[in-house]
Amino acid sequence: MKRLIALALVLALCGCGRQEPGAKPITIGVTLLNLSNEFIVMLHQAMEAKAKELGVKLIVNDAQRSAERQVQQVESFIAQKVDAIILNPCEVEASSPAVDKALAAGIPIVNVNSETRTAPTAFVGSRDEESGRIAMDYLAKRLNGQGNIVMMHGFMGQAAQIKRDQGAREILAKQPVLKLLADQTAEWDRAKAMSLMENWIQSLGPKINAVFAQNDEMAMGALLALEQAKLKDKVIVAGVDAIADALQAVRAGRLDATVFQDARGQGSGAVEVAVKIIKKQPFEKQVFIPFQLVTKENVGQYLK
Amino acid sequence: MNSLKPWLTRFGLVIALVVIGAALAIAKPVFLTVPNLINVVRQISINGILAVGVTYVLLTGGVDLSLGSLVALTGVVAAGFAHPGEYPVFVPVLLGVLAGTACGAVNGVVVTKGRVAPFIVTLGMMTVARGLALVISGGRPVSNLSAEFNWIGNGPVPIIILLVVALVSWIFLANLKLGRYLYAVGGNENAARASGINVDAVKVFAYTVCGSLAGLAGVVLASRITTGQPNAGFGYELDAIAAVVIGGTSLSGGVGGVGGTILGALLMGVINNGLDLLNVSSYYQQIVKGIIIVGAVWLDRRKEKS
């Protein structure tokens, strides 16, 4: 207990010291959706790298998917008087109070990767509809505009699922002879996607020409099921996210395509914008980092 | 032959399975084909192995909520040793199972020696094991596994593993002394203690077996999806416990057995498979699933009373 008090005192003293002008480094509070998600881990690493480069200090908290925890973390950032906050929102609605509170306290807040209902000071991220559009467009081209597609959804009702679905359907609507044969959720999960694909192979079998999975985990599951059934050479599979496994599979010619979401671009972009705001330099209120289609032809540049 | 009883008293469950199967076969003839039925059994193999394991614990009147996290942890551990050209395939398998065994033993010891409610102990293990899985893997899936390792989760192998696990457990619980003790402890702990049974040892044994089988399930899953994923297995404990309870094992212990558990897992697998074959919308799937499960158990228990 004594040690704890001593530690608290030291921390408090450091805190006081930091508030004095002059020697004070820029401090940014960061709250992330979930550090057990590969994409968010990459986002985090990019932020740390950029922060080091710009000489700013990051306080990083993991909200572990809980919007409530995220709001508490932002409250504690406000209490610590950070110079800016970077929010990687858990939910559109439920994370909004975090933005409200930061703005009310006069602390600039930058949303990264996904949106909240309340508009933050700035936003850095990608348009998820675009990823659905790019993947479905690729499948449509590969099938010359005709054939049967099945689609695997993420968790129903999550922003990424809704938007990727929306983007995919925009392309489908323009392709009169391209048919969505079946669609079903596999909850972003590889094992569930594998079972779902096995069941589809039984019920739809040779009718399936292509699979669009709303993330790479599910694409890998579908791929494994198709390979087991020795059907992969007849079915085109595309996913989204460009996770390491999927990139390896694209390089090996197993997976046909994935869509690269630029974690590095988003993470370093968010830190950059936050620093610009703190230094009262001009900044863009919305920075959209584009998605990129990854196929065997260009996979080399993403494998590092 | 107490554990033969569940088979007989689970007659209602068999009827439910046959009725649902017949309905599916009419609506989708492909349901009754051999490849599809093999699919169903392979798809229940992981839940089945977990469910058999947690049957031991439920029989003693305990519960194990750490299963899903143990699947993730043991899968990550196994995958870490399963890269091509590093170790022979038995090393990752053994280490995965042993990791599960160790966690199960800890559960059992804390429940008995620490006198902490199983719900709390295994809830604690649920988060500790999940955390360990994340620490070991650095939050990223462990991939690039050898072909030999990936063989375990595919083709007929998971089915064979499930059958062996179920058969051994069935014989064990029905015929061996230690197996009978599990029922005695769950039925009436004080009476069991009075009759000279080492209740604590029996309970530690049950949690340890459960942990080992969770380790085995973790290995099969990692092999099936060709990666060890720290996020795998979310909610698997509930599916496993559901299969056991659907199969007639009492949540308060002492009654039930492996036969019913396998029937329960089978029923859940058939429903999942059938709803996918019929392409029922994702929203409705969950509603239909819940209604069929409750309905089947209701039918089963009505039979029991008469």
XYZ file of C-alpha atoms in Angstrom:
610
model
C 0.000 0.000 0.000
C 2.784 2.387 0.948
C 4.495 1.659 -2.302
C 1.243 2.357 -4.137
C 0.903 5.744 -2.465
C 4.511 6.542 -3.278
C 3.888 5.586 -6.881
C 0.762 7.739 -6.981
C 2.736 10.665 -5.575
C 5.481 10.266 -8.143
C 2.887 10.094 -10.889
C 1.111 13.170 -9.507
C 4.385 15.079 -9.389
C 5.187 14.105 -12.943
C 1.673 15.216 -13.861
C 2.243 18.641 -12.285
C 5.585 18.982 -13.972
C 4.043 18.272 -17.316
C 1.570 21.101 -17.004
C 4.258 23.723 -16.767
C 4.776 25.387 -20.121
C 8.065 25.104 -21.885
C 9.383 21.608 -21.250
C 5.964 20.097 -21.749
C 5.765 17.450 -24.485
C 2.568 16.973 -26.450
C 0.445 14.191 -24.963
C -2.322 12.418 -26.860
C -4.779 10.005 -25.243
C -5.679 7.068 -27.475
C -8.574 4.677 -26.872
C -8.725 1.684 -29.183
C -11.649 -0.593 -30.014
C -9.929 -3.867 -29.199
C -6.251 -4.715 -29.003
C -6.930 -8.409 -29.560
C -7.897 -7.676 -33.158
C -5.074 -7.944 -35.664
C -6.126 -4.857 -37.592
C -6.300 -2.719 -34.450
C -2.877 -4.002 -33.372
C -1.491 -2.770 -36.709
C -3.309 0.545 -36.276
C -1.717 0.893 -32.834
C 1.786 0.129 -34.107
C 1.431 2.743 -36.847
C 0.357 5.330 -34.272
C 3.326 4.593 -32.016
C 5.728 4.840 -34.942
C 4.299 8.187 -36.027
C 4.268 9.503 -32.446
C 7.939 8.619 -32.052
C 8.749 10.352 -35.314
C 6.931 13.537 -34.283
C 8.191 13.398 -30.692
C 4.768 13.218 -29.040
C 3.690 11.009 -26.156
C 0.755 8.584 -26.466
C -1.303 7.199 -23.584
C -2.930 4.106 -25.067
C -6.008 2.436 -23.550
C -7.808 -0.655 -24.830
C -11.615 -0.403 -24.656
C -11.971 -4.159 -25.225
C -15.059 -3.643 -27.383
C -16.956 -1.891 -24.597
C -18.303 1.547 -25.508
C -18.951 2.231 -21.840
C -15.310 1.549 -20.952
C -14.314 3.762 -23.870
C -16.316 6.684 -22.507
C -14.662 6.214 -19.087
C -11.236 6.195 -20.713
C -11.990 9.468 -22.482
C -13.180 10.935 -19.161
C -9.885 9.977 -17.591
C -7.988 11.535 -20.528
C -9.931 14.737 -19.893
C -9.002 14.578 -16.206
C -5.346 14.079 -17.185
C -5.622 17.189 -19.379
C -4.194 15.586 -22.499
C -3.637 17.848 -25.512
C -5.770 15.773 -27.860
C -7.665 12.489 -27.961
C -7.694 9.860 -30.690
C -10.832 7.741 -30.568
C -11.178 4.443 -32.406
C -14.909 4.085 -31.701
C -16.520 0.868 -30.493
C -19.962 1.904 -31.664
C -21.594 4.658 -33.701
C -24.118 5.674 -31.033
C -22.705 4.411 -27.757
C -19.255 5.955 -28.238
C -20.738 9.344 -29.128
C -20.799 10.602 -25.507
C -17.001 10.290 -25.523
C -16.846 12.812 -28.374
C -19.369 15.108 -26.675
C -17.382 15.109 -23.441
C -14.039 15.821 -25.084
C -15.477 18.696 -27.125
C -17.223 20.112 -24.052
C -13.883 20.036 -22.216
C -12.279 21.899 -25.117
C -9.996 19.009 -26.054
C -9.758 18.225 -29.783
C -10.789 14.667 -30.646
C -9.912 12.732 -33.806
C -11.916 9.664 -34.787
C -9.941 6.948 -36.509
C -11.230 4.027 -38.601
C -14.930 4.368 -37.816
C -17.473 7.056 -37.134
C -19.604 8.281 -34.258
C -22.929 10.056 -34.471
C -21.443 13.240 -32.972
C -18.976 14.769 -35.415
C -15.455 14.911 -33.937
C -12.856 17.616 -34.592
C -11.500 15.471 -37.426
C -11.952 12.013 -38.941
C -9.336 9.711 -40.437
C -10.502 6.431 -41.914
C -11.885 4.612 -44.893
C -15.326 4.242 -46.389
C -16.328 0.669 -45.687
C -18.875 0.651 -48.545
C -15.928 1.069 -50.875
C -14.387 -2.247 -49.790
C -17.617 -4.117 -50.566
C -17.827 -2.335 -53.904
C -14.221 -3.140 -54.846
C -14.511 -6.844 -53.949
C -17.853 -7.368 -55.681
C -16.696 -5.421 -58.721
C -13.666 -7.718 -58.950
C -15.902 -10.821 -58.792
C -18.279 -9.379 -61.390
C -15.385 -8.740 -63.765
C -13.893 -12.194 -63.214
C -17.300 -13.759 -63.977
C -17.835 -11.473 -67.009
C -20.990 -10.198 -65.351
C -22.821 -13.497 -65.167
C -23.006 -16.261 -62.600
C -23.989 -17.031 -59.048
C -22.446 -15.446 -55.983
C -22.796 -16.299 -52.307
C -22.007 -13.732 -49.626
C -20.853 -14.188 -46.022
C -21.819 -11.422 -43.626
C -20.015 -10.269 -40.511
C -21.884 -9.804 -37.236
C -25.311 -8.641 -38.344
C -25.933 -5.006 -37.471
C -22.316 -3.919 -37.036
C -21.318 -0.855 -39.044
C -18.728 -2.745 -41.119
C -21.225 -5.496 -41.982
C -23.949 -3.029 -42.972
C -21.630 -0.926 -45.128
C -19.768 -3.766 -46.834
C -23.138 -5.346 -47.606
C -24.403 -2.038 -48.972
C -21.357 -1.567 -51.205
C -21.559 -5.122 -52.527
C -25.258 -4.768 -53.330
C -24.673 -1.496 -55.200
C -22.544 -3.438 -57.680
C -24.984 -6.365 -57.801
C -27.842 -4.001 -58.623
C -25.956 -2.888 -61.738
C -25.357 -6.479 -62.881
C -28.668 -7.954 -64.078
C -27.367 -11.474 -64.763
C -25.188 -11.708 -61.692
C -27.226 -13.462 -59.036
C -26.845 -13.476 -55.257
C -27.667 -17.123 -54.673
C -27.485 -17.096 -50.871
C -26.198 -14.888 -48.089
C -25.690 -15.719 -44.452
C -23.674 -14.579 -41.469
C -20.541 -16.384 -40.297
C -19.892 -13.689 -37.654
C -16.400 -12.736 -38.955
C -15.266 -16.206 -37.774
C -13.127 -18.661 -39.746
C -14.515 -21.856 -38.207
C -18.121 -20.716 -38.679
C -17.386 -19.708 -42.270
C -15.902 -23.118 -42.964
C -19.042 -24.870 -41.710
C -21.278 -22.487 -43.636
C -19.346 -23.088 -46.863
C -19.516 -26.868 -46.353
C -23.269 -26.587 -45.969
C -23.556 -24.406 -49.066
C -21.473 -26.870 -51.048
C -24.046 -29.506 -50.099
C -27.136 -27.449 -50.899
C -25.937 -25.364 -53.864
C -22.847 -27.267 -54.970
C -21.830 -26.630 -58.565
C -24.143 -23.637 -58.883
C -21.737 -21.451 -56.878
C -19.324 -19.475 -59.062
C -17.956 -17.027 -56.528
C -17.828 -16.208 -52.819
C -17.657 -12.740 -51.325
C -16.715 -12.837 -47.644
C -16.971 -9.525 -45.801
C -13.646 -10.197 -44.078
C -10.570 -12.302 -44.732
C -11.093 -14.640 -41.789
C -14.326 -15.836 -43.374
C -12.743 -15.870 -46.834
C -10.048 -18.202 -45.465
C -12.730 -20.446 -43.947
C -14.611 -20.605 -47.255
C -11.347 -21.293 -49.054
C -10.481 -24.207 -46.749
C -13.920 -25.777 -47.224
C -13.695 -25.405 -51.014
C -10.205 -26.906 -51.066
C -11.352 -29.857 -48.960
C -14.218 -30.437 -51.397
C -11.765 -30.065 -54.333
C -13.900 -27.261 -55.768
C -11.543 -24.330 -55.423
C -10.553 -24.306 -59.094
C -14.215 -23.709 -59.998
C -15.029 -20.993 -57.461
C -13.566 -17.487 -57.095
C -13.134 -16.227 -53.523
C -12.591 -12.652 -52.369
C -12.301 -11.182 -48.878
C -11.576 -7.838 -47.223
C -8.843 -6.597 -44.810
C -5.606 -8.037 -46.268
C -4.606 -9.883 -43.097
C -1.258 -11.689 -43.227
C -2.792 -15.117 -43.800
C -4.920 -13.888 -46.672
C -1.965 -12.155 -48.341
C 0.047 -15.391 -48.132
C -2.898 -17.245 -49.663
C -3.173 -14.699 -52.474
C 0.521 -15.051 -53.202
C 0.203 -18.836 -53.274
C -2.653 -18.518 -55.767
C -5.174 -20.033 -53.350
C -7.220 -16.928 -52.556
C -8.219 -14.839 -55.568
C -8.390 -11.409 -54.007
C -8.620 -9.364 -50.863
C -9.107 -5.660 -50.265
C -6.378 -3.813 -48.406
C -7.485 -1.528 -45.614
C -4.569 0.710 -44.808
C -4.012 0.404 -41.045
C -0.662 2.202 -41.289
C -2.161 5.051 -43.288
C -5.054 5.417 -40.843
C -2.960 5.178 -37.681
C -0.195 7.547 -38.718
C -2.746 9.845 -40.382
C -4.688 10.158 -37.135
C -1.594 11.114 -35.122
C -0.543 13.582 -37.806
C -3.919 15.330 -37.848
C -4.067 15.421 -34.034
C -0.643 17.095 -33.857
C -1.636 19.625 -36.535
C -4.724 20.544 -34.528
C -2.705 20.926 -31.323
C -0.172 23.135 -33.085
C -3.043 25.151 -34.580
C -1.932 24.372 -38.107
C -4.479 23.979 -40.926
C -5.915 20.442 -41.146
C -8.477 18.516 -43.161
C -11.646 17.689 -41.249
C -12.089 14.393 -43.090
C -9.237 12.286 -44.392
C -10.276 9.231 -46.378
C -7.604 6.603 -46.866
C -8.532 4.596 -49.970
C -8.956 0.809 -50.066
C -6.910 -1.129 -52.597
C -7.647 -4.370 -54.423
C -4.977 -7.006 -53.844
C -4.546 -9.844 -56.335
C -1.665 -12.112 -57.255
C -0.318 -9.397 -59.605
C 0.266 -6.777 -56.890
C 0.412 -8.817 -53.664
C 4.193 -8.364 -53.441
C 3.937 -4.744 -52.370
C 1.684 -5.621 -49.402
C 3.748 -8.540 -48.109
C 6.392 -7.090 -45.890
C -25.739 -49.437 -16.120
C -26.886 -46.024 -15.106
C -25.509 -44.334 -18.168
C -27.470 -46.607 -20.463
C -30.590 -45.103 -18.936
C -30.118 -41.702 -20.545
C -30.150 -43.424 -23.914
C -33.493 -44.973 -23.136
C -35.031 -42.030 -21.350
C -33.724 -39.738 -24.069
C -36.232 -41.345 -26.383
C -38.062 -38.053 -26.854
C -34.830 -36.488 -28.059
C -34.366 -39.283 -30.595
C -37.920 -38.680 -31.824
C -37.214 -34.950 -32.138
C -34.061 -35.707 -34.136
C -35.909 -38.106 -36.436
C -38.784 -35.665 -36.989
C -36.465 -32.741 -37.744
C -34.314 -34.985 -39.938
C -37.335 -36.220 -41.884
C -38.657 -32.699 -42.365
C -35.256 -31.556 -43.618
C -34.924 -34.566 -45.909
C -38.264 -33.695 -47.535
C -37.518 -29.978 -47.841
C -33.917 -30.516 -48.945
C -33.202 -34.050 -50.176
C -29.484 -33.292 -50.015
C -29.726 -33.349 -46.206
C -29.872 -37.151 -46.125
C -26.873 -37.743 -48.398
C -23.765 -39.338 -46.913
C -21.430 -36.386 -47.587
C -23.825 -34.022 -45.844
C -24.294 -36.273 -42.822
C -20.524 -36.621 -42.547
C -20.397 -32.823 -42.676
C -22.834 -32.553 -39.804
C -20.830 -34.917 -37.609
C -17.561 -33.173 -38.483
C -19.097 -29.808 -37.682
C -20.218 -30.989 -34.252
C -16.880 -32.625 -33.471
C -15.422 -29.652 -31.585
C -18.608 -28.862 -29.674
C -19.029 -32.615 -29.092
C -15.561 -33.060 -27.564
C -16.116 -30.022 -25.317
C -19.564 -31.240 -24.348
C -18.307 -34.705 -23.381
C -15.646 -33.017 -21.227
C -18.041 -30.704 -19.460
C -20.387 -33.651 -18.855
C -17.861 -34.896 -16.269
C -17.982 -31.551 -14.469
C -21.754 -31.126 -14.660
C -22.231 -34.649 -13.272
C -20.378 -33.608 -10.106
C -22.704 -30.610 -9.800
C -20.080 -28.124 -11.004
C -19.820 -25.991 -14.122
C -16.984 -24.906 -16.430
C -17.230 -21.541 -18.138
C -13.579 -21.448 -19.226
C -13.967 -23.869 -22.159
C -14.120 -21.289 -24.943
C -11.023 -19.491 -23.691
C -9.199 -22.780 -23.178
C -9.906 -23.651 -26.818
C -8.239 -20.380 -27.845
C -5.284 -20.781 -25.467
C -4.552 -24.404 -26.320
C -4.999 -23.716 -30.033
C -2.451 -20.889 -29.847
C -0.033 -23.036 -27.808
C -0.309 -25.945 -30.233
C -0.010 -23.700 -33.300
C 3.161 -22.157 -31.881
C 4.851 -25.547 -32.098
C 3.229 -26.667 -35.337
C 5.211 -24.684 -37.913
C 6.498 -26.856 -40.743
C 9.824 -28.561 -40.170
C 10.164 -27.712 -36.477
C 8.772 -30.496 -34.299
C 7.101 -33.824 -35.011
C 3.314 -33.467 -35.010
C 2.789 -35.146 -31.640
C 4.606 -32.253 -29.899
C 2.035 -29.520 -30.655
C -0.833 -31.949 -30.029
C 0.581 -33.023 -26.686
C 1.429 -29.495 -25.575
C -2.041 -28.242 -26.517
C -3.722 -31.009 -24.560
C -1.344 -30.551 -21.598
C -2.028 -26.808 -21.497
C -5.718 -27.649 -21.200
C -5.008 -30.300 -18.575
C -3.042 -27.813 -16.474
C -5.785 -25.173 -16.615
C -8.423 -27.787 -15.778
C -6.406 -29.000 -12.807
C -6.057 -25.431 -11.531
C -9.840 -25.023 -11.839
C -10.384 -28.216 -9.852
C -7.892 -27.428 -7.107
C -9.206 -23.904 -6.557
C -12.804 -25.171 -6.509
C -12.041 -27.863 -3.910
C -9.159 -26.563 -1.804
C -10.074 -22.900 -2.123
C -13.798 -23.564 -1.597
C -14.680 -21.022 -4.265
C -17.859 -21.530 -6.309
C -17.120 -23.255 -9.658
C -18.953 -20.468 -11.475
C -16.474 -17.894 -10.131
C -13.346 -20.043 -10.488
C -14.030 -20.965 -14.091
C -15.168 -17.412 -14.893
C -11.767 -16.282 -13.635
C -10.055 -18.938 -15.740
C -12.112 -17.791 -18.714
C -10.509 -14.346 -18.648
C -7.052 -15.512 -17.531
C -6.830 -18.101 -20.323
C -8.079 -15.582 -22.897
C -5.450 -13.137 -21.668
C -2.718 -15.775 -21.848
C -3.771 -16.635 -25.402
C -3.423 -12.963 -26.342
C -0.068 -12.604 -24.577
C 1.404 -15.718 -26.198
C 0.187 -14.787 -29.676
C 0.734 -11.038 -29.370
C -2.903 -10.557 -30.362
C -2.318 -12.023 -33.792
C -3.332 -15.362 -35.292
C -0.520 -17.933 -35.301
C -0.436 -19.276 -38.848
C 1.837 -21.144 -41.268
C 1.166 -24.591 -39.784
C 2.514 -27.868 -41.122
C 0.463 -30.124 -43.393
C 0.693 -32.951 -40.841
C -0.823 -30.735 -38.163
C -3.574 -29.514 -40.489
C -4.470 -33.117 -41.225
C -5.904 -33.553 -37.695
C -8.873 -31.261 -38.234
C -9.932 -32.460 -41.644
C -11.504 -35.367 -43.423
C -12.690 -38.095 -41.089
C -10.106 -37.402 -38.350
C -12.185 -35.097 -36.113
C -15.089 -37.545 -36.360
C -12.869 -40.421 -35.252
C -11.490 -38.352 -32.375
C -15.009 -37.491 -31.220
C -16.121 -41.128 -31.444
C -13.133 -42.351 -29.429
C -13.600 -39.636 -26.794
C -17.316 -40.389 -26.497
C -16.869 -44.164 -26.389
C -14.090 -44.105 -23.790
C -16.050 -41.654 -21.641
C -19.207 -43.707 -21.960
C -17.491 -46.889 -20.816
C -15.656 -45.019 -18.099
C -18.689 -43.280 -16.625
C -20.924 -46.322 -16.856
C -18.616 -49.045 -15.628
C -15.586 -47.800 -13.781
C -15.569 -47.096 -10.066
C -14.229 -43.567 -10.467
C -16.943 -42.940 -13.049
C -19.627 -44.027 -10.587
C -18.094 -41.762 -7.946
C -18.751 -38.747 -10.201
C -22.474 -39.534 -10.064
C -22.304 -40.145 -6.317
C -20.608 -36.787 -5.667
C -23.087 -34.913 -7.858
C -26.079 -36.777 -6.441
C -25.345 -36.175 -2.781
C -21.972 -34.838 -1.805
C -22.343 -35.486 1.923
C -23.520 -39.039 1.433
C -20.615 -39.633 -0.943
C -18.157 -38.273 1.611
C -19.741 -40.350 4.393
C -19.360 -43.483 2.319
C -15.631 -42.881 2.081
C -15.302 -41.278 -1.349
C -12.548 -38.660 -1.634
C -14.891 -35.991 -2.954
C -12.193 -33.397 -3.608
C -10.083 -35.807 -5.628
C -13.104 -36.815 -7.714
C -13.892 -33.173 -8.458
C -10.300 -32.290 -9.347
C -10.321 -35.288 -11.661
C -13.523 -34.077 -13.379
C -12.177 -30.556 -14.030
C -8.851 -31.957 -15.216
C -10.499 -34.283 -17.749
C -12.670 -31.393 -18.891
C -9.574 -29.224 -19.362
C -7.720 -31.943 -21.277
C -10.632 -32.421 -23.644
C -10.872 -28.646 -24.115
C -7.182 -28.818 -25.055
C -7.931 -31.552 -27.562
C -10.799 -29.501 -28.990
C -8.453 -26.507 -29.244
C -5.945 -28.584 -31.212
C -8.659 -29.879 -33.563
C -10.009 -26.362 -34.117
C -6.564 -24.848 -34.783
C -5.910 -27.646 -37.243
C -9.318 -27.323 -38.902
C -8.945 -23.593 -39.526
C -5.139 -23.880 -40.020
C -4.331 -21.158 -37.478
C -4.206 -20.717 -33.720
C -6.467 -17.772 -33.001
C -6.496 -15.913 -29.702
C -10.075 -14.841 -30.470
C -11.347 -18.328 -31.242
C -13.940 -20.112 -29.172
C -16.041 -17.178 -27.981
C -19.238 -18.605 -26.488
C -18.228 -22.231 -27.068
C -18.764 -23.002 -23.369
C -22.437 -22.171 -23.669
C -22.911 -24.363 -26.741
C -21.171 -27.234 -24.954
C -23.185 -26.865 -21.748
C -26.357 -26.534 -23.844
C -25.608 -29.829 -25.626
C -25.103 -31.592 -22.288
C -28.287 -30.217 -20.762
C -30.330 -30.877 -23.909
C -29.017 -34.425 -23.600
C -30.587 -34.771 -20.186
C -27.690 -34.224 -17.793
C -28.914 -32.295 -14.789
C -27.332 -28.879 -14.103
C -27.423 -29.789 -10.412
C -25.411 -32.958 -10.961
C -25.760 -36.690 -10.410
C -28.006 -37.472 -13.389
C -27.168 -37.900 -17.064
C -24.411 -39.253 -19.252
C -22.392 -39.082 -22.433
C -25.011 -40.733 -24.664
C -27.447 -37.897 -24.098
C -24.674 -35.341 -24.569
C -23.846 -36.679 -28.034
C -27.541 -36.626 -28.947
C -27.733 -33.031 -27.740
C -24.705 -31.997 -29.793
C -26.125 -33.837 -32.799
C -29.463 -32.035 -32.495
C -27.709 -28.650 -32.421
C -25.552 -29.632 -35.401
C -28.519 -30.824 -37.456
C -30.389 -27.579 -36.785
C -27.381 -25.450 -37.827
C -26.814 -27.509 -40.958
C -30.518 -27.605 -41.862
C -31.020 -23.869 -41.511
C -27.999 -23.234 -43.752
C -29.234 -25.724 -46.354
C -32.640 -24.036 -46.363
C -30.895 -20.641 -46.543
C -32.997 -19.252 -43.705
C -32.134 -15.581 -43.166
C -29.544 -14.837 -40.483
C -32.038 -12.961 -38.344
C -34.588 -15.766 -38.305
C -31.982 -18.515 -37.816
C -31.417 -17.536 -34.207
C -35.142 -17.443 -33.431
C -35.781 -20.796 -35.087
C -32.761 -22.368 -33.358
C -33.917 -21.279 -29.913
C -37.480 -22.494 -30.457
C -36.435 -25.901 -31.793
C -34.031 -26.512 -28.899
C -36.530 -25.609 -26.211
C -39.258 -27.546 -28.044
C -37.134 -30.685 -28.332
C -36.228 -30.664 -24.654
C -39.836 -29.972 -23.694
C -40.987 -32.990 -25.732
C -38.233 -35.057 -24.166
C -39.064 -34.168 -20.567
C -42.820 -34.730 -21.098
C -42.047 -38.256 -22.202
C -40.018 -38.734 -19.066
C -42.899 -37.893 -16.734
C -45.418 -40.285 -18.267
